[in-house]
N, CA, C and O atoms as a GROMACS GRO file, in nm:
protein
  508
    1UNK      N    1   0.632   4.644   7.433
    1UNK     CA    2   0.550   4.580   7.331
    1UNK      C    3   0.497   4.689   7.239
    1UNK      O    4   0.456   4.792   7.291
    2UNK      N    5   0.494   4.672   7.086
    2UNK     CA    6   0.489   4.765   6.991
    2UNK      C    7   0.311   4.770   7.012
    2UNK      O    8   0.276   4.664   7.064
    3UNK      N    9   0.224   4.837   6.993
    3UNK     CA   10   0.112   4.852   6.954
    3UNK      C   11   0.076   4.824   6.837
    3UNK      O   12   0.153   4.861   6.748
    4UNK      N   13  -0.039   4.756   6.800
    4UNK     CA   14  -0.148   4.716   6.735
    4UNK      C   15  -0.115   4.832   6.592
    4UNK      O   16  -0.064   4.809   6.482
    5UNK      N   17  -0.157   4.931   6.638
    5UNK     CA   18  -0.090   5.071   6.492
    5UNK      C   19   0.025   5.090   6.479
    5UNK      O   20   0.066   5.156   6.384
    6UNK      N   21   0.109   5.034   6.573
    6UNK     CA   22   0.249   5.071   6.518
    6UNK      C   23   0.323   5.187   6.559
    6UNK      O   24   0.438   5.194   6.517
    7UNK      N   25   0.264   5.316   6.659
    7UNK     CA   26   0.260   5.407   6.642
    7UNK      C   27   0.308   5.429   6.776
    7UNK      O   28   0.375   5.532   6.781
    8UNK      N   29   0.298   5.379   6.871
    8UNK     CA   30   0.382   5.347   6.982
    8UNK      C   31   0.384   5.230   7.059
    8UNK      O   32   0.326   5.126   7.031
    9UNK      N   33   0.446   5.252   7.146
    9UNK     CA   34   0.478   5.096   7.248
    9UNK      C   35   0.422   5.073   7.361
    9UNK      O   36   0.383   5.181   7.405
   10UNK      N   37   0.396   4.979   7.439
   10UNK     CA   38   0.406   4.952   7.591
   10UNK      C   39   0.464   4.937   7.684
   10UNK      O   40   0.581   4.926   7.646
   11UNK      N   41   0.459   4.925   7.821
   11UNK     CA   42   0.528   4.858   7.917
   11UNK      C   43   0.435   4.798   7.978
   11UNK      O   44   0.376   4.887   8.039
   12UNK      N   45   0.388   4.705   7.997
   12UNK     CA   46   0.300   4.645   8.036
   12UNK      C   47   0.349   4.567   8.188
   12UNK      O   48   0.288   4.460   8.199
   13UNK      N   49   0.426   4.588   8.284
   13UNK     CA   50   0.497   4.557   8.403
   13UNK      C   51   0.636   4.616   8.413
   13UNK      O   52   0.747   4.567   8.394
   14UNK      N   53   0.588   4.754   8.455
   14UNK     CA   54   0.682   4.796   8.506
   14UNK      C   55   0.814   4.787   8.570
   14UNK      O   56   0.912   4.853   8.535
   15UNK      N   57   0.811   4.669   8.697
   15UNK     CA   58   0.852   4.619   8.767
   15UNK      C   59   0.987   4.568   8.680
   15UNK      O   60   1.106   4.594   8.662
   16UNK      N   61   0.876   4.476   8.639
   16UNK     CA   62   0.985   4.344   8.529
   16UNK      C   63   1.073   4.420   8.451
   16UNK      O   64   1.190   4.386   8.436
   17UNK      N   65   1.023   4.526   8.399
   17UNK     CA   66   1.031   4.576   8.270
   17UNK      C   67   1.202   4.655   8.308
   17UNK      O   68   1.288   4.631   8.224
   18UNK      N   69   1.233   4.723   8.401
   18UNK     CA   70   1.313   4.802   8.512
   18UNK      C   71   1.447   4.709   8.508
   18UNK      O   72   1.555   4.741   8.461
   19UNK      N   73   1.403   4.555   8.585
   19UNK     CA   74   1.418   4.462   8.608
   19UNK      C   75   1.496   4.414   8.531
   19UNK      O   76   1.618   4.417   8.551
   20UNK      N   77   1.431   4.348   8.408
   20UNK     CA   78   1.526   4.292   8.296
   20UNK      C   79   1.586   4.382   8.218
   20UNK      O   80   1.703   4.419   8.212
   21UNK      N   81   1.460   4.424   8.139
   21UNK     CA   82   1.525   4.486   8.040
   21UNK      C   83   1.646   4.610   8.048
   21UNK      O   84   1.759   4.624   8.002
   22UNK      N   85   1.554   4.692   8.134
   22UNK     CA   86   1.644   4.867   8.142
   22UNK      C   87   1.823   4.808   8.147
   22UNK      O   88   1.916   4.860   8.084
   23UNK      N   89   1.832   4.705   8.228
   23UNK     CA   90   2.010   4.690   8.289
   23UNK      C   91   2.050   4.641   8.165
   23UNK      O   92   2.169   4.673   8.158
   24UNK      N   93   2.021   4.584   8.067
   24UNK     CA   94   2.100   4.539   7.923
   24UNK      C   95   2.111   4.631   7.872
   24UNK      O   96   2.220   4.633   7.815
   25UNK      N   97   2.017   4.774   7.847
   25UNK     CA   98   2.124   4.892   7.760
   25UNK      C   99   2.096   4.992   7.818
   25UNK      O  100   2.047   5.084   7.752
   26UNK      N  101   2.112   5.005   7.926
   26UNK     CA  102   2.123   5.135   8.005
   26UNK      C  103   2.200   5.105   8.125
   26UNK      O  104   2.177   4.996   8.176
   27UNK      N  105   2.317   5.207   8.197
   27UNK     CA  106   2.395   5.162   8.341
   27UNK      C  107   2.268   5.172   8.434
   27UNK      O  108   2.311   5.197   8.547
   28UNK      N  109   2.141   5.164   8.436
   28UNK     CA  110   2.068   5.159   8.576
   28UNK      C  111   1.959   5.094   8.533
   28UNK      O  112   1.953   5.049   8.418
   29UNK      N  113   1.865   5.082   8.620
   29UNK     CA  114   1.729   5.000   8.640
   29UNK      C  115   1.617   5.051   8.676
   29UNK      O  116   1.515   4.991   8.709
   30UNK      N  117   1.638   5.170   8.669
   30UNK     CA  118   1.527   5.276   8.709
   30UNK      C  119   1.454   5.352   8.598
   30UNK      O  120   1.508   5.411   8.505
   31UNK      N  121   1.311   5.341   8.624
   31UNK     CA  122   1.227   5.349   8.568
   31UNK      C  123   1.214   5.522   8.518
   31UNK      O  124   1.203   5.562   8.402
   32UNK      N  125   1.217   5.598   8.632
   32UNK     CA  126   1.197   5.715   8.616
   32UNK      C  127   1.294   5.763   8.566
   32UNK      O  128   1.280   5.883   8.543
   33UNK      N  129   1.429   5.704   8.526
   33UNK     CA  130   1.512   5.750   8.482
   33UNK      C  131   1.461   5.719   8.278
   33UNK      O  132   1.423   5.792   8.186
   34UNK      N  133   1.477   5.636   8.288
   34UNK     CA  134   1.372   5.600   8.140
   34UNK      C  135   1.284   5.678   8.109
   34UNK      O  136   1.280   5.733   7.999
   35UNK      N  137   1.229   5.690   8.169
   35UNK     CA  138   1.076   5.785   8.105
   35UNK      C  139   1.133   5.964   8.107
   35UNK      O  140   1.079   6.052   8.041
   36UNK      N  141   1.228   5.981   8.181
   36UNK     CA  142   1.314   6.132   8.160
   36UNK      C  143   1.364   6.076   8.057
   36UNK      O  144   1.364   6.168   7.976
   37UNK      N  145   1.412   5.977   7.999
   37UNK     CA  146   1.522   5.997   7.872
   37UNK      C  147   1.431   5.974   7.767
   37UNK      O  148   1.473   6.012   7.658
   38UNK      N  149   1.288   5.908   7.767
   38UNK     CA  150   1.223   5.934   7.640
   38UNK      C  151   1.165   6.043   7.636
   38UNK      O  152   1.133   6.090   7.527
   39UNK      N  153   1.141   6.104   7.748
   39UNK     CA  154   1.062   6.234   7.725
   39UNK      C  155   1.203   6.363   7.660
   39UNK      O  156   1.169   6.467   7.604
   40UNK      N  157   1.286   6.342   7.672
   40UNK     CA  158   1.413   6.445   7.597
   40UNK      C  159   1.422   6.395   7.487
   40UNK      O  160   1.449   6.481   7.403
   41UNK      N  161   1.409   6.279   7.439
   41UNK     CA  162   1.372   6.283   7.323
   41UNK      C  163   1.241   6.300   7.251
   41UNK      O  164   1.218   6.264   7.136
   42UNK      N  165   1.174   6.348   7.317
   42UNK     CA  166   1.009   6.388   7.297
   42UNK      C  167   0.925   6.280   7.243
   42UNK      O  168   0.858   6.297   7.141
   43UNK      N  169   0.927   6.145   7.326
   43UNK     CA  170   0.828   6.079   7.331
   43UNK      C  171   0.766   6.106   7.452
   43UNK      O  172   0.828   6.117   7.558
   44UNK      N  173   0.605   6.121   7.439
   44UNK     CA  174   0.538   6.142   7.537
   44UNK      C  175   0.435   6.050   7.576
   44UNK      O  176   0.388   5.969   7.497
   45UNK      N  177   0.402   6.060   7.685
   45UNK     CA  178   0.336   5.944   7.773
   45UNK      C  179   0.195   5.958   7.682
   45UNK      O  180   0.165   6.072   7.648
   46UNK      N  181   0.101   5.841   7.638
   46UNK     CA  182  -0.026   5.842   7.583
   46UNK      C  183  -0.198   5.874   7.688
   46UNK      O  184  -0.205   5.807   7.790
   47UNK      N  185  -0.260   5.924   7.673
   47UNK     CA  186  -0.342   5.927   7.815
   47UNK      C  187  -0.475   5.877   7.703
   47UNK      O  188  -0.482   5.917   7.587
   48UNK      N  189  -0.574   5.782   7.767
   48UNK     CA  190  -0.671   5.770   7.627
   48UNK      C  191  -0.806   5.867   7.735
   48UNK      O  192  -0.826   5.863   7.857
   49UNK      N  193  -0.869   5.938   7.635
   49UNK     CA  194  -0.989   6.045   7.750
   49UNK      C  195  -1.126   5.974   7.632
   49UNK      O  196  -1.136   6.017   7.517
   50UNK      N  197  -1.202   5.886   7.677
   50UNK     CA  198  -1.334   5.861   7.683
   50UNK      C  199  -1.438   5.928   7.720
   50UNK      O  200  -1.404   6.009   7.806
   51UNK      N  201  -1.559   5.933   7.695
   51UNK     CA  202  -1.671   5.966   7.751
   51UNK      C  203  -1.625   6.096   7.843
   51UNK      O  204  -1.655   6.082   7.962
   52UNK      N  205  -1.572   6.195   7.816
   52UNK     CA  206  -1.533   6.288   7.896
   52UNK      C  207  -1.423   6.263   8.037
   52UNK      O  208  -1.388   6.348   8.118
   53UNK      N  209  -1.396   6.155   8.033
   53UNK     CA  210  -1.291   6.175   8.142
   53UNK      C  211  -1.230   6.038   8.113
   53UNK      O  212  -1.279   5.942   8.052
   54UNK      N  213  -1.120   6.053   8.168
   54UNK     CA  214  -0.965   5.985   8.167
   54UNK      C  215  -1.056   5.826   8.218
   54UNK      O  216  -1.144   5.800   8.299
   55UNK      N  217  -0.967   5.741   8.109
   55UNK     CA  218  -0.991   5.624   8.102
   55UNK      C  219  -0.865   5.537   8.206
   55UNK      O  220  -0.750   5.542   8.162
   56UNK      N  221  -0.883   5.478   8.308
   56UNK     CA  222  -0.766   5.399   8.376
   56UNK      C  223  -0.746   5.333   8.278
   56UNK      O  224  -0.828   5.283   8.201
   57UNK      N  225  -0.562   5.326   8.276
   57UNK     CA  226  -0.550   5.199   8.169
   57UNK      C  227  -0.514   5.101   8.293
   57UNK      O  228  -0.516   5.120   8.414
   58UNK      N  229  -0.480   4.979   8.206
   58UNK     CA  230  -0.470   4.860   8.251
   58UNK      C  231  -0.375   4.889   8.384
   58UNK      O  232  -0.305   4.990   8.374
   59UNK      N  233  -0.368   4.822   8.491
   59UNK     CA  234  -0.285   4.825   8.579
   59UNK      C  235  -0.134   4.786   8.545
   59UNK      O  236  -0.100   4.674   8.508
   60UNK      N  237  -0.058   4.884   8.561
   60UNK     CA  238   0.081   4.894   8.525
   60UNK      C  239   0.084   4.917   8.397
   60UNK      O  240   0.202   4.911   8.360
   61UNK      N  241   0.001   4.944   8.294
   61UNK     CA  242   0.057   4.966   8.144
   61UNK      C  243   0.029   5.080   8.128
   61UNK      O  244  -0.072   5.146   8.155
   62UNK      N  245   0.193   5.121   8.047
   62UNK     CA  246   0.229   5.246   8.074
   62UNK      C  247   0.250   5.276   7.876
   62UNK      O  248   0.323   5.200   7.813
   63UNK      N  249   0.180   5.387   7.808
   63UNK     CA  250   0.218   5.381   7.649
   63UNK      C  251   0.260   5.499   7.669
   63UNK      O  252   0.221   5.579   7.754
   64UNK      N  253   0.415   5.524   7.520
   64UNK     CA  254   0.438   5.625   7.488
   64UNK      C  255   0.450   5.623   7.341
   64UNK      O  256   0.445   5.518   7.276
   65UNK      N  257   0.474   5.782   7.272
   65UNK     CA  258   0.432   5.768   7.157
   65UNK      C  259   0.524   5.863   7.111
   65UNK      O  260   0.561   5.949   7.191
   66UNK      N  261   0.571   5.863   6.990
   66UNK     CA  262   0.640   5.983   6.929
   66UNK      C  263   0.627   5.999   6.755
   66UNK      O  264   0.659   5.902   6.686
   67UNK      N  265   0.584   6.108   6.700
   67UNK     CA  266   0.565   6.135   6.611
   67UNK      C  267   0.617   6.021   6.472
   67UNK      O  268   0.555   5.960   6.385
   68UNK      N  269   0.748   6.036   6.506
   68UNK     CA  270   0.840   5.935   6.406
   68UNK      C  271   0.888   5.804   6.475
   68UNK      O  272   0.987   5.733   6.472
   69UNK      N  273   0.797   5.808   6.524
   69UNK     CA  274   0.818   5.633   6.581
   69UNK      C  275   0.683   5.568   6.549
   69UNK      O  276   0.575   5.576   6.609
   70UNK      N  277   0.722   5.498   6.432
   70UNK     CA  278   0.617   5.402   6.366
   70UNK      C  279   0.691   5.267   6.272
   70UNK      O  280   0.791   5.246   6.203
   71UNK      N  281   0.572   5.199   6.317
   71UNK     CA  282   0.641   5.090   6.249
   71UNK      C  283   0.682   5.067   6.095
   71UNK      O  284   0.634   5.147   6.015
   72UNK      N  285   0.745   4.992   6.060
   72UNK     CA  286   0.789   4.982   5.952
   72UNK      C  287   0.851   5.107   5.868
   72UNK      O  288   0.882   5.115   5.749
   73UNK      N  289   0.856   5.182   5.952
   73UNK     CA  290   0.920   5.378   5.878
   73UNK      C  291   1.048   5.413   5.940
   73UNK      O  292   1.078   5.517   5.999
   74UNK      N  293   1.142   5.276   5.906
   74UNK     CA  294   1.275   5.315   6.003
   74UNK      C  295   1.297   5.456   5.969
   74UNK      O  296   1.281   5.543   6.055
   75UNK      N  297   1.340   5.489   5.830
   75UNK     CA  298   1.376   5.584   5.794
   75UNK      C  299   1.328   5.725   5.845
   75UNK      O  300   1.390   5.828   5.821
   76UNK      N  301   1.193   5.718   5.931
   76UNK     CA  302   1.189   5.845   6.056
   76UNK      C  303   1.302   5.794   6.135
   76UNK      O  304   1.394   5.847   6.072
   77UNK      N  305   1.356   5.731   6.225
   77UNK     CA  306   1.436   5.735   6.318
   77UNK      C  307   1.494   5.839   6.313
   77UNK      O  308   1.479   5.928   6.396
   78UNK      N  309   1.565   5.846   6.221
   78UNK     CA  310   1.680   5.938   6.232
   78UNK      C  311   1.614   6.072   6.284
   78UNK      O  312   1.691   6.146   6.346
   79UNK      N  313   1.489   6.113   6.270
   79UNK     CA  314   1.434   6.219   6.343
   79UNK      C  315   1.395   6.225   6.485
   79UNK      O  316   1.305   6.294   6.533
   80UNK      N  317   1.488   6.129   6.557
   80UNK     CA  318   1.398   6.127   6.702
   80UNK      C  319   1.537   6.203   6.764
   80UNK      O  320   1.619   6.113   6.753
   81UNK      N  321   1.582   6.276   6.801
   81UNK     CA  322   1.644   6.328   6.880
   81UNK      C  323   1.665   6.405   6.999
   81UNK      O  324   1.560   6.461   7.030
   82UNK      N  325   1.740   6.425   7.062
   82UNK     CA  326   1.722   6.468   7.170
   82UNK      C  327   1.706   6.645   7.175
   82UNK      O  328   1.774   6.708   7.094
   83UNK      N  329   1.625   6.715   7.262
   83UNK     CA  330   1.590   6.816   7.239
   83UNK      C  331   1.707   6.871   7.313
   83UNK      O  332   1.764   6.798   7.393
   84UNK      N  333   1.743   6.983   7.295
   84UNK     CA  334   1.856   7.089   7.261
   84UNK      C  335   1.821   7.222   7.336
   84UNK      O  336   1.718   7.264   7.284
   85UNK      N  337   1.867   7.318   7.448
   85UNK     CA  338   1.792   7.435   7.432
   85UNK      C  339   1.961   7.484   7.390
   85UNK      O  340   2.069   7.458   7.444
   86UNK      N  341   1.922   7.569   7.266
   86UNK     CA  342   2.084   7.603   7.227
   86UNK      C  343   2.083   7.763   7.303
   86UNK      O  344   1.989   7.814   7.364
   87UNK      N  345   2.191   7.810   7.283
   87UNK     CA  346   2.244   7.927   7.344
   87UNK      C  347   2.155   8.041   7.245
   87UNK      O  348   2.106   8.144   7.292
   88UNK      N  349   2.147   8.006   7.122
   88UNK     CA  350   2.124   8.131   7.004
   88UNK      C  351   1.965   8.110   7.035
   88UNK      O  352   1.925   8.219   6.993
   89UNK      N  353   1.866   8.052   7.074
   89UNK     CA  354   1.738   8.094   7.166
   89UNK      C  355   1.722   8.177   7.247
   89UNK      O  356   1.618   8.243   7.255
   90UNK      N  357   1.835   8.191   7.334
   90UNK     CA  358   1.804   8.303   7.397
   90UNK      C  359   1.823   8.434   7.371
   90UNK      O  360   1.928   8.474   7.320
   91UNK      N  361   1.718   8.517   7.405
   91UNK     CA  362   1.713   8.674   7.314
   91UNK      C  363   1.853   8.735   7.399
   91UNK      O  364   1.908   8.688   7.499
   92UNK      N  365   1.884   8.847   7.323
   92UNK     CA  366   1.985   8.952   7.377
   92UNK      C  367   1.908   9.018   7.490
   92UNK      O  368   1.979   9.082   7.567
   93UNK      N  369   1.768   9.017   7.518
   93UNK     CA  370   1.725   9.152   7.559
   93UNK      C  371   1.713   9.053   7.728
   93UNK      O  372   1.695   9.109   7.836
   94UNK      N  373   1.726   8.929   7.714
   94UNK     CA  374   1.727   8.807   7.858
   94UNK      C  375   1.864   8.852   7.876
   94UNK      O  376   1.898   8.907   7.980
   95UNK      N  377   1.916   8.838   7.814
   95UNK     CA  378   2.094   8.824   7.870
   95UNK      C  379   2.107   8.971   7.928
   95UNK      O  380   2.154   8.980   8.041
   96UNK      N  381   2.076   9.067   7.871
   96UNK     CA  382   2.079   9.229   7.910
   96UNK      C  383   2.014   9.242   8.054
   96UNK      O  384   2.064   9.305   8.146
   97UNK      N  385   1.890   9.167   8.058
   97UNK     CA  386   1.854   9.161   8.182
   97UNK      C  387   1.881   9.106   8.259
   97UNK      O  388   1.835   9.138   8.369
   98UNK      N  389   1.960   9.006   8.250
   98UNK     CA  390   2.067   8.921   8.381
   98UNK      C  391   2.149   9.009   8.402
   98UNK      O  392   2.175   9.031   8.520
   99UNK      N  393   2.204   9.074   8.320
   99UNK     CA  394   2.291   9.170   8.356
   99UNK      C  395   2.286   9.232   8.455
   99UNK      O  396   2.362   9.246   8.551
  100UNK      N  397   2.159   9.284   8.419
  100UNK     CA  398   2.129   9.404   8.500
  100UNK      C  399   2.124   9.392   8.633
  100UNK      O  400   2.160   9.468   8.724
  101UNK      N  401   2.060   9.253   8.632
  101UNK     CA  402   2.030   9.176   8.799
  101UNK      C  403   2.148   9.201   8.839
  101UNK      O  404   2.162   9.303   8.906
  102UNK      N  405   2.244   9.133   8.816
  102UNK     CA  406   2.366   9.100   8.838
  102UNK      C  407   2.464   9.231   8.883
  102UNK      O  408   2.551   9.198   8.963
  103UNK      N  409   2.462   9.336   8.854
  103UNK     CA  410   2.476   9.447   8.867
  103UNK      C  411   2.459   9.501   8.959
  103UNK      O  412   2.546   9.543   9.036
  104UNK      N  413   2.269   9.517   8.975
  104UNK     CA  414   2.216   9.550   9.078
  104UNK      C  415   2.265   9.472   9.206
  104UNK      O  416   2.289   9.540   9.306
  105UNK      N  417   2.285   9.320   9.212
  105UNK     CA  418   2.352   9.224   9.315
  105UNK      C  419   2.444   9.300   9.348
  105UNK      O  420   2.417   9.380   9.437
  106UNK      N  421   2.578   9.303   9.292
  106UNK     CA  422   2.660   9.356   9.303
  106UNK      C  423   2.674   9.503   9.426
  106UNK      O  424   2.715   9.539   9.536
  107UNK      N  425   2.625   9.529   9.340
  107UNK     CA  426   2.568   9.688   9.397
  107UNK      C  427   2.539   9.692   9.535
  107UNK      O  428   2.613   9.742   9.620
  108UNK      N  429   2.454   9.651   9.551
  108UNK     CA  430   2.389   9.589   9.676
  108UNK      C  431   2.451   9.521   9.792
  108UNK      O  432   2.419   9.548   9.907
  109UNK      N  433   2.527   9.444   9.765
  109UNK     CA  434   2.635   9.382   9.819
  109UNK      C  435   2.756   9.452   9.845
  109UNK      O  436   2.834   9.420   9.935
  110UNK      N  437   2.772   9.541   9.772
  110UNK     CA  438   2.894   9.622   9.828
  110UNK      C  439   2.820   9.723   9.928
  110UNK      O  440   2.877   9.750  10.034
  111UNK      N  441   2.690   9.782   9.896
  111UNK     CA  442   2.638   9.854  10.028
  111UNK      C  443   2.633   9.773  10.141
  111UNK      O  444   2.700   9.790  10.242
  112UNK      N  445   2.558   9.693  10.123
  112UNK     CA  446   2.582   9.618  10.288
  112UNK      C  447   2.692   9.597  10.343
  112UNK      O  448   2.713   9.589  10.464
  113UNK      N  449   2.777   9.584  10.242
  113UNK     CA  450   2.956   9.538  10.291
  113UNK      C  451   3.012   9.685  10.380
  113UNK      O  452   3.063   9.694  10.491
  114UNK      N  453   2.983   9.773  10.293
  114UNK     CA  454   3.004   9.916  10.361
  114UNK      C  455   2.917   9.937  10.474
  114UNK      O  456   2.973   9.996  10.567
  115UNK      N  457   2.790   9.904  10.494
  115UNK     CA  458   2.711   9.947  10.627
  115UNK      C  459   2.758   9.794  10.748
  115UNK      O  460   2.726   9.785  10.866
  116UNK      N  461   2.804   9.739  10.703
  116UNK     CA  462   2.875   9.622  10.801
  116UNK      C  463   3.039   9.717  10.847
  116UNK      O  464   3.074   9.760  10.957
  117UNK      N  465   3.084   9.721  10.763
  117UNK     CA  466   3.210   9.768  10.826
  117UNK      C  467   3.171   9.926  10.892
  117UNK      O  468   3.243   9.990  10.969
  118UNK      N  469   3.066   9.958  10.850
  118UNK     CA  470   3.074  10.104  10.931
  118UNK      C  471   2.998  10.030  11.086
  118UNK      O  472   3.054  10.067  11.189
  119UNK      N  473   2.911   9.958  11.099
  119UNK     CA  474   2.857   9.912  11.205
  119UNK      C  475   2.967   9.865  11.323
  119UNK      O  476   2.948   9.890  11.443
  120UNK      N  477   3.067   9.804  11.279
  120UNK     CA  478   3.186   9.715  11.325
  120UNK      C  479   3.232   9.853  11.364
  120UNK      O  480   3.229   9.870  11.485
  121UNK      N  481   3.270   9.943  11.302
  121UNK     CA  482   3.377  10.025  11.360
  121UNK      C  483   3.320  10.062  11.469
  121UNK      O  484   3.384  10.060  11.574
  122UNK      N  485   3.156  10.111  11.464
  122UNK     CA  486   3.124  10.166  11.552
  122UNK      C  487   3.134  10.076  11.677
  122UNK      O  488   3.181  10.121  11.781
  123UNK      N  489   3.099   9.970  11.670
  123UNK     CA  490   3.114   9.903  11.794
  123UNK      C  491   3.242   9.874  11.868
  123UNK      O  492   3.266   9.858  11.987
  124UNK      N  493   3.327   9.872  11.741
  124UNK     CA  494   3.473   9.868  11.797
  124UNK      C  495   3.468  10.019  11.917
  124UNK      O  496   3.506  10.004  12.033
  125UNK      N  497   3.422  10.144  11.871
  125UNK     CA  498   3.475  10.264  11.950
  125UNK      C  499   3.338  10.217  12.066
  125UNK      O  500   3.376  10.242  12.181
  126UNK      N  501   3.214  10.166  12.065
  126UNK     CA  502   3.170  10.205  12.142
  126UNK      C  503   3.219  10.110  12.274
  126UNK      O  504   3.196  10.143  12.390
  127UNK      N  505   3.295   9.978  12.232
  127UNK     CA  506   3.406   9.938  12.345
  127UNK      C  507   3.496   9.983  12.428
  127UNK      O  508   3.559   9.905  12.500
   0.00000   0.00000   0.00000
């Protein structure tokens, strides 16, 4: 259910909501699977804070909200997309340092490989 401003929606029964709706355009019925796919598209859950502390909302009503999701402004849609972490975010100086890990693994792993086979031999002679 759209809100009063327009500005986000409800679920006002969860249950139902899972129930009917989710299985007509989604392959599942699960809730938590929904609320991961609006949150990648960066709608986020609404919390209302009153009088200094968190207001219970209604039992089972659940609001989310996203910047360009308002009513009558189709023409935001096209800005709701799904968030991205692309490859060109990550710095050179992260990748240099996996490296390095990786290296060091390496490294490491061939010493133990060598203090295993020297251990083995020994036990082989001390047979």
């Amino acid at each position: 259910v759209l809100c009063q401003s327009g500005s986000s929606f409800h679920v006002f029964d969860q249950g139902q909501f899972a129930k009917e709706v989710l299985p007509k355009y989604f392959k599942h019925s699960n809730m938590a699977s929904f609320v991961r796919q609006l949150n990648m598209y960066g709608f986020r859950k609404v919390v209302h804070i009153e009088q200094g502390g968190l207001v219970k909302p209604e039992k089972d009503d659940t609001e989310f909200q996203h910047p360009y999701f308002i009513r009558g402004q189709e023409h935001l849609l096209e800005n709701i997309k799904r968030k991205v972490t692309s490859v060109s975010n990550i710095k050179n100086e992260d990748i240099k340092v996996r490296q390095d890990n990786v290296t060091k693994l390496l490294t490491d792993i061939q010493v133990m490989k060598g203090k295993q086979e020297s251990m083995d031999s020994k036990l082989i002679a001390m047979k």
